[in-house]
Coordinates of C-alpha atoms and ligand atoms in Angstrom, one line a residue:
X4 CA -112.5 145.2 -6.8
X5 CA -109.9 142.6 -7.6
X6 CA -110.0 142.4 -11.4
X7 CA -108.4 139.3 -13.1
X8 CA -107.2 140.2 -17.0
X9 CA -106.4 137.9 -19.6
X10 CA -104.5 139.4 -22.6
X11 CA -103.3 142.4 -20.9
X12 CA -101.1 143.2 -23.9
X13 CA -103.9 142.6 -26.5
X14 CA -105.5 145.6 -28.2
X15 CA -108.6 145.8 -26.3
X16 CA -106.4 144.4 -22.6
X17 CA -104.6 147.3 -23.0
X18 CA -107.4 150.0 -23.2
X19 CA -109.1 147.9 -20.3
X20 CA -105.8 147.8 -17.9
X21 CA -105.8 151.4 -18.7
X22 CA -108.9 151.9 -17.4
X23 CA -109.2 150.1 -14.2
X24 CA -106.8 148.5 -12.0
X25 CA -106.6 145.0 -12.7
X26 CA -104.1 142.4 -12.2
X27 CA -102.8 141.0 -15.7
X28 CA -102.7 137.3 -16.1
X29 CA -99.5 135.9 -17.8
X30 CA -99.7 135.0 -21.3
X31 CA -102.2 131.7 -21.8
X32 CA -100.8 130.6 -25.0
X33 CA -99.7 127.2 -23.4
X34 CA -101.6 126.9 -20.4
X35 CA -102.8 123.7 -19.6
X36 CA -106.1 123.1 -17.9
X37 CA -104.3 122.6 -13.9
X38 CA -102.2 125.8 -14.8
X39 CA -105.3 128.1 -15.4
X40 CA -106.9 126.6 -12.3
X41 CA -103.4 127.5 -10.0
X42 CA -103.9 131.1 -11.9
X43 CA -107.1 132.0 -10.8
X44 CA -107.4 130.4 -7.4
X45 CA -104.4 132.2 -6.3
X46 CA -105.4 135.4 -8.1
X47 CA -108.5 135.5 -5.6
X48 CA -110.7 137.4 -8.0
X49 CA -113.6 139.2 -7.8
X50 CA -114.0 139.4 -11.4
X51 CA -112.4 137.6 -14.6
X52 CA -112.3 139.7 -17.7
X53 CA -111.3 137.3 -20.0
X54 CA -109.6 138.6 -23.6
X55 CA -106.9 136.7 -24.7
X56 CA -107.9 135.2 -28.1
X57 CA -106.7 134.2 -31.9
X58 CA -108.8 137.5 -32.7
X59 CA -107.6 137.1 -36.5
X60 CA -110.0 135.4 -38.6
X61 CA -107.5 134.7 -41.1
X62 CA -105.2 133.0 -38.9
X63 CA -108.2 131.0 -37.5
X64 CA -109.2 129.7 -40.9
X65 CA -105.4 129.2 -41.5
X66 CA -105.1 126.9 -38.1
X67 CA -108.4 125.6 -37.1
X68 CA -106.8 124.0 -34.1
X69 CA -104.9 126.4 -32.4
X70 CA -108.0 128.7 -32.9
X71 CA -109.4 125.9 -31.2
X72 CA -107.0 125.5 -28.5
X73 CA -107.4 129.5 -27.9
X74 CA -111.1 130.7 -28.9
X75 CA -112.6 127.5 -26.9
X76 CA -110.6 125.2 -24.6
X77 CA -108.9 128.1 -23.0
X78 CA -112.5 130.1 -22.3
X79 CA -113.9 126.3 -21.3
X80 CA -111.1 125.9 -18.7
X81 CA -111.4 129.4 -17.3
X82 CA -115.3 129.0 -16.8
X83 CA -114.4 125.6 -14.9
X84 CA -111.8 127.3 -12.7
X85 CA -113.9 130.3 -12.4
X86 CA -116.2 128.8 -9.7
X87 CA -118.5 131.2 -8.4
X88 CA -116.4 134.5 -9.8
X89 CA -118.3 136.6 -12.2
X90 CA -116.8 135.9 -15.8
X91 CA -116.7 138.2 -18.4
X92 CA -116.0 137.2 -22.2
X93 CA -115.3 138.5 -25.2
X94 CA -117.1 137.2 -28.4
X95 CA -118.0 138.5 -31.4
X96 CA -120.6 140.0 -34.6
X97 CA -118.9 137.4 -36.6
X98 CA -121.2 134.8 -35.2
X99 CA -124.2 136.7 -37.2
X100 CA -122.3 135.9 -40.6
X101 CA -124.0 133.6 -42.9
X102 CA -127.8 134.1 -41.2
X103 CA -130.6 133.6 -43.5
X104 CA -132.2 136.5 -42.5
X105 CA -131.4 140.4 -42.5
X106 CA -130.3 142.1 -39.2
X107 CA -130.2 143.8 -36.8
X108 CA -130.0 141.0 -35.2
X109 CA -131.0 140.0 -31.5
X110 CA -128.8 137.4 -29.7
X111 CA -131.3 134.9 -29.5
X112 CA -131.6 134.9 -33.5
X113 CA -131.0 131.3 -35.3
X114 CA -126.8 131.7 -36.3
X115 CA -125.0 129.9 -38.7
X116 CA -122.0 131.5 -38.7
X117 CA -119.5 131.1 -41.9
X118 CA -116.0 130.9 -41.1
X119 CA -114.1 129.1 -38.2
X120 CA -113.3 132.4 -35.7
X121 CA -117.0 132.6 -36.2
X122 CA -118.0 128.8 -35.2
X123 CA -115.4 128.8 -32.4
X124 CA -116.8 131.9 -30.7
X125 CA -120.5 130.6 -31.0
X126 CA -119.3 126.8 -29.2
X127 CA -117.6 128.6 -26.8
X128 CA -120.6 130.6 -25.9
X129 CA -122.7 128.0 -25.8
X130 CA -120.6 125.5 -23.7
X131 CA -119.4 128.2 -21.6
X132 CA -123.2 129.0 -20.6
X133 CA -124.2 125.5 -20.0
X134 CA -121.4 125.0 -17.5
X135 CA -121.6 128.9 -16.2
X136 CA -125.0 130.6 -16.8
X137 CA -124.2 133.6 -15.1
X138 CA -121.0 134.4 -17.9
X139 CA -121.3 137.4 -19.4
X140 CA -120.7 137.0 -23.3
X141 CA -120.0 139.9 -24.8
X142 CA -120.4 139.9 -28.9
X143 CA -117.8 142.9 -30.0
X144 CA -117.7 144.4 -33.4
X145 CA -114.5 145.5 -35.1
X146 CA -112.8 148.2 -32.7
X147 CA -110.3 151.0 -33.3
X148 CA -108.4 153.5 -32.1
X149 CA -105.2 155.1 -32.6
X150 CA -102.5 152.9 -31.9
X151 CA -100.3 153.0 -28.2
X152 CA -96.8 153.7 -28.9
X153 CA -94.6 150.3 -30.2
X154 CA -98.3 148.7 -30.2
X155 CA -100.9 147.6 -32.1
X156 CA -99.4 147.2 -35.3
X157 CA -102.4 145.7 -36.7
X158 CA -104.8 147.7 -39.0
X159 CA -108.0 149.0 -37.8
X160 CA -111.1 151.3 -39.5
X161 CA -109.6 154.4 -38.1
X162 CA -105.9 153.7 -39.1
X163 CA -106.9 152.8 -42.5
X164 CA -108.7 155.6 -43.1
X165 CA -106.1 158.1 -41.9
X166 CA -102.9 155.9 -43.9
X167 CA -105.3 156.3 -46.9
X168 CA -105.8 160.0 -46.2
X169 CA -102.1 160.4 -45.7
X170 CA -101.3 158.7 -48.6
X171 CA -104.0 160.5 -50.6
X172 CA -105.5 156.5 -51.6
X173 CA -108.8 155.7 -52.3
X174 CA -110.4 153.3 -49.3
X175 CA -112.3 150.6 -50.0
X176 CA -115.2 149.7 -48.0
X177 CA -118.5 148.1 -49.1
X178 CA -122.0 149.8 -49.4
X179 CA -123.9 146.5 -49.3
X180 CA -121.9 145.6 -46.0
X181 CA -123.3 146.5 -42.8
X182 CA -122.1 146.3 -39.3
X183 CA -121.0 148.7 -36.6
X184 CA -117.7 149.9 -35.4
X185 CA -116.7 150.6 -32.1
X186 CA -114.5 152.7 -30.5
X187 CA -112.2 150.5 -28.4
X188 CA -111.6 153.2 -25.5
X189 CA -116.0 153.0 -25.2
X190 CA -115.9 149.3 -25.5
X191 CA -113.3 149.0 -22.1
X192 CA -115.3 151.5 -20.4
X193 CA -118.8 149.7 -21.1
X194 CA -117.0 146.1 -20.0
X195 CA -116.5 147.5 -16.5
X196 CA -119.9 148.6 -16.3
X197 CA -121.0 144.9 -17.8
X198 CA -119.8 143.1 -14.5
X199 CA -123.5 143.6 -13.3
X200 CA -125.2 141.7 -16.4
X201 CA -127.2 139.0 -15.6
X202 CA -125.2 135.8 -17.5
X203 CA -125.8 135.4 -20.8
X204 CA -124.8 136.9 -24.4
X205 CA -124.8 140.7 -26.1
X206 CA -124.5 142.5 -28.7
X207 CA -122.1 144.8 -27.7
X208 CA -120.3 147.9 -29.6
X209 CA -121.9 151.0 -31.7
X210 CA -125.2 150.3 -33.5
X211 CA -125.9 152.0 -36.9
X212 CA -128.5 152.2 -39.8
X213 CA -125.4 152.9 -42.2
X214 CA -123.4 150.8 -44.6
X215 CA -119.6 150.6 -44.3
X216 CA -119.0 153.0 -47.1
X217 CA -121.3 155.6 -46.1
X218 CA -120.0 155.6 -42.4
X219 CA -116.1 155.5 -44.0
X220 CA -117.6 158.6 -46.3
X221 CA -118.5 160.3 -42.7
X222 CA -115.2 159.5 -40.8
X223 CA -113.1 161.2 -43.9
X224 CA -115.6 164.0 -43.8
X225 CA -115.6 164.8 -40.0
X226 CA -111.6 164.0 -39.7
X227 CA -111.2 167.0 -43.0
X228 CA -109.6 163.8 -45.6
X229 CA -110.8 164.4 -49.2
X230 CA -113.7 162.1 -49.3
X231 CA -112.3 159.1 -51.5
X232 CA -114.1 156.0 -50.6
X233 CA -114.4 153.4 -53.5
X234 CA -117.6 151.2 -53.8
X235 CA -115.7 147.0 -52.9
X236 CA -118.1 144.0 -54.0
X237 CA -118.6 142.7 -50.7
X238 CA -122.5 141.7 -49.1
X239 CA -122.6 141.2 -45.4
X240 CA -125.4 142.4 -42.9
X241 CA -123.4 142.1 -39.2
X242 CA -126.2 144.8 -37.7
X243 CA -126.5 144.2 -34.0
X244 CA -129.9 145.0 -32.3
X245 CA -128.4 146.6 -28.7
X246 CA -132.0 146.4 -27.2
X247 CA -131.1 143.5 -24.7
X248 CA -128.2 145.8 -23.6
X249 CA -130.0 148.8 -23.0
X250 CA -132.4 147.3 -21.2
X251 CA -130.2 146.7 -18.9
X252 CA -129.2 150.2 -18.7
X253 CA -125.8 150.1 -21.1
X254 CA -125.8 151.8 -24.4
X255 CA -123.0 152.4 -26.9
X256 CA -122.9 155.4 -28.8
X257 CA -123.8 155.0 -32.4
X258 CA -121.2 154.3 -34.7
X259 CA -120.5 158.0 -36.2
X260 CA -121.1 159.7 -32.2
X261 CA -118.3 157.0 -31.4
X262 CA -116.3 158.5 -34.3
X263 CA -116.8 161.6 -33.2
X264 CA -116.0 160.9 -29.6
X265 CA -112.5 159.6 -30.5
X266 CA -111.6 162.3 -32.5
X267 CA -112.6 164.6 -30.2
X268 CA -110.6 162.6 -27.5
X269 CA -107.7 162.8 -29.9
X270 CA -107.9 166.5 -31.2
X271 CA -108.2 165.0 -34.5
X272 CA -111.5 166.8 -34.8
X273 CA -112.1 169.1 -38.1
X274 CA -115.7 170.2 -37.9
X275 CA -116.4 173.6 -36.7
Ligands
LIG322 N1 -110.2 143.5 -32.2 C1 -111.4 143.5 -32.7 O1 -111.8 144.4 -33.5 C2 -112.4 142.5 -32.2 C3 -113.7 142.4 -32.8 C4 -114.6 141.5 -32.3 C5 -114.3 140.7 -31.2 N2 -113.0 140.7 -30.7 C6 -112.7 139.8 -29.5 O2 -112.4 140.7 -28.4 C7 -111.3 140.0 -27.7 C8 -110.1 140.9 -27.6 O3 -109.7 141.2 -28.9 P1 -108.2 141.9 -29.2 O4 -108.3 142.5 -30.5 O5 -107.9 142.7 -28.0 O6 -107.3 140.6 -29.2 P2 -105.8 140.5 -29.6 O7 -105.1 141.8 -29.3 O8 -105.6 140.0 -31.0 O9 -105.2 139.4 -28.6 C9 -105.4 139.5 -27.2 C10 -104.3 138.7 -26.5 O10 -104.6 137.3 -26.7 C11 -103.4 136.5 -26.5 N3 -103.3 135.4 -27.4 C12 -102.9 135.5 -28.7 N4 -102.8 134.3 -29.3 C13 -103.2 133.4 -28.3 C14 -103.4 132.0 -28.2 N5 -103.1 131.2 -29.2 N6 -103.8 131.5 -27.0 C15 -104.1 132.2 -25.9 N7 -103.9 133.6 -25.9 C16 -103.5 134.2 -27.1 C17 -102.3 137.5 -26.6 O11 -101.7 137.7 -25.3 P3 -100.3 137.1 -24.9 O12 -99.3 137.7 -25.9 O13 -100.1 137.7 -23.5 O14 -100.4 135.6 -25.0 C18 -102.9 138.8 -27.1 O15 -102.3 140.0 -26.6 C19 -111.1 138.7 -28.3 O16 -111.9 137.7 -27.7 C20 -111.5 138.9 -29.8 O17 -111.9 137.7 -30.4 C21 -112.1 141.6 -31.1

């Protein structure tokens, strides 16, 4: 199948190029609208896997409009080019942040979400799947993995928890904040497999019943670091419901059997 991937260089691209063959798009940063539209028709694709994103929230709330230009325009202009090719996207759990009500949440819950990344992700969704109903939307909570080499020199849950180890610091994760993590190798693997959704959006990445600081508690335990996780004043509830994704036969791993997974993939594993 003749794969079409944006941000081929991005954390998750990479894990997703290593995965399947694809053919990597050039960097979008300046694209205009006719220059997307030459992209994809002479691509021919089968299938759009569309990453490329201002993924930072901070840098969103920093510049509204480039995230803007990136998180919405850019998605709008691939769904218009897109035509008849099946479309995945990337979204996010951020979209659930300042809901009224408690999760796990289900995609169609009522969303209000509280910072731009968030806002921007949820418009794009929704205009994307009133031009294209058969996009697939995928809502992604944080991912990690170890880093590739001279890549990913952002932070993620695993690499924090291991710099902390190494460093023999405290972490600092919330027990009133709830959401899952995912392991980025599971996540590329399960967005192959999502080319057969019907259109629409999903909660996609690693359910779990725990808080932040009990599942950074477990990831110290089953890696063999001291546990030293201290208690941060942060509320959030993020849980995603992953019921509309099973359904259609997909599942994630929970969040600590993801842990595990990646240790295990990595050696990294401690327990007996
Ligand atoms: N990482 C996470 O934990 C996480 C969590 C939830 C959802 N997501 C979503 O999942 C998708 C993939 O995330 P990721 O972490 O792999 O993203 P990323 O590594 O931060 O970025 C992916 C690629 O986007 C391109 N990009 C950066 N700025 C851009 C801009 N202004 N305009 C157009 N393209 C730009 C870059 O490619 P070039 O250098 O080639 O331009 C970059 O390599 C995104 O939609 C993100 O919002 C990520």
């Amino acid at each position: 199948m003749r794969i079409l991937l944006t941000g081929a260089n991005g954390f998750l691209g990479r894990r997703i190029a290593a995965a399947a063959n694809c053919v990597h798009a050039p960097s979008l940063r300046e694209a205009r609208k006719d220059e997307v539209k030459r992209l994809i028709d002479n691509s021919e694709p089968e299938l759009i896997i569309h990453t490329a994103a201002i993924s930072d929230i901070g840098e969103c709330e920093k510049n509204p409009d480039a995230s803007y230009r990136a998180n919405v325009i850019l998605p709008l202009s691939i769904a218009k080019a897109a035509k008849g090719v099946k479309t995945l996207m990337f979204s996010s759990d951020q979209v659930y942040t300042g809901s009224a009500c408690e999760g796990p949440f289900r995609e169609e819950d009522a969303t209000s979400p509280a910072n731009v990344y968030a806002r921007h992700k949820l418009e794009m969704e929704e205009r994307v799947l009133s031009l294209r109903p058969d996009t697939v939307m995928l809502r992604a909570t944080w991912m990690y993995d170890l880093p590739l080499y001279r890549h990913d020199k952002t932070g993620n849950f695993l690499m924090q928890i291991i710099f902390a180890g190494l460093r023999q610091n405290a972490v600092s994760f919330s027990s009133q904040e709830f959401r899952g993590v995912t392991y980025a190798r599971e996540v590329a693997e399960l967005t192959l497999a999502a080319k057969d959704l019907p259109g629409g959006s999903y909660n996609f990445g690693s359910p779990t019943a725990l808080s932040m600081f009990e599942i950074a508690k477990s990831a110290q335990k089953l890696l063999g670091i001291p546990e030293n996780v201290m208690d941060r004043p942060k509320s959030r509830n993020l849980w995603m419901d992953d019921s509309k994704l099973r359904r259609q036969g997909l599942a994630f791993k929970n969040t600590l059997d993801g842990f595990r997974q990646c240790a295990k993939d990595y050696g990294l594993f401690k327990e007996p």
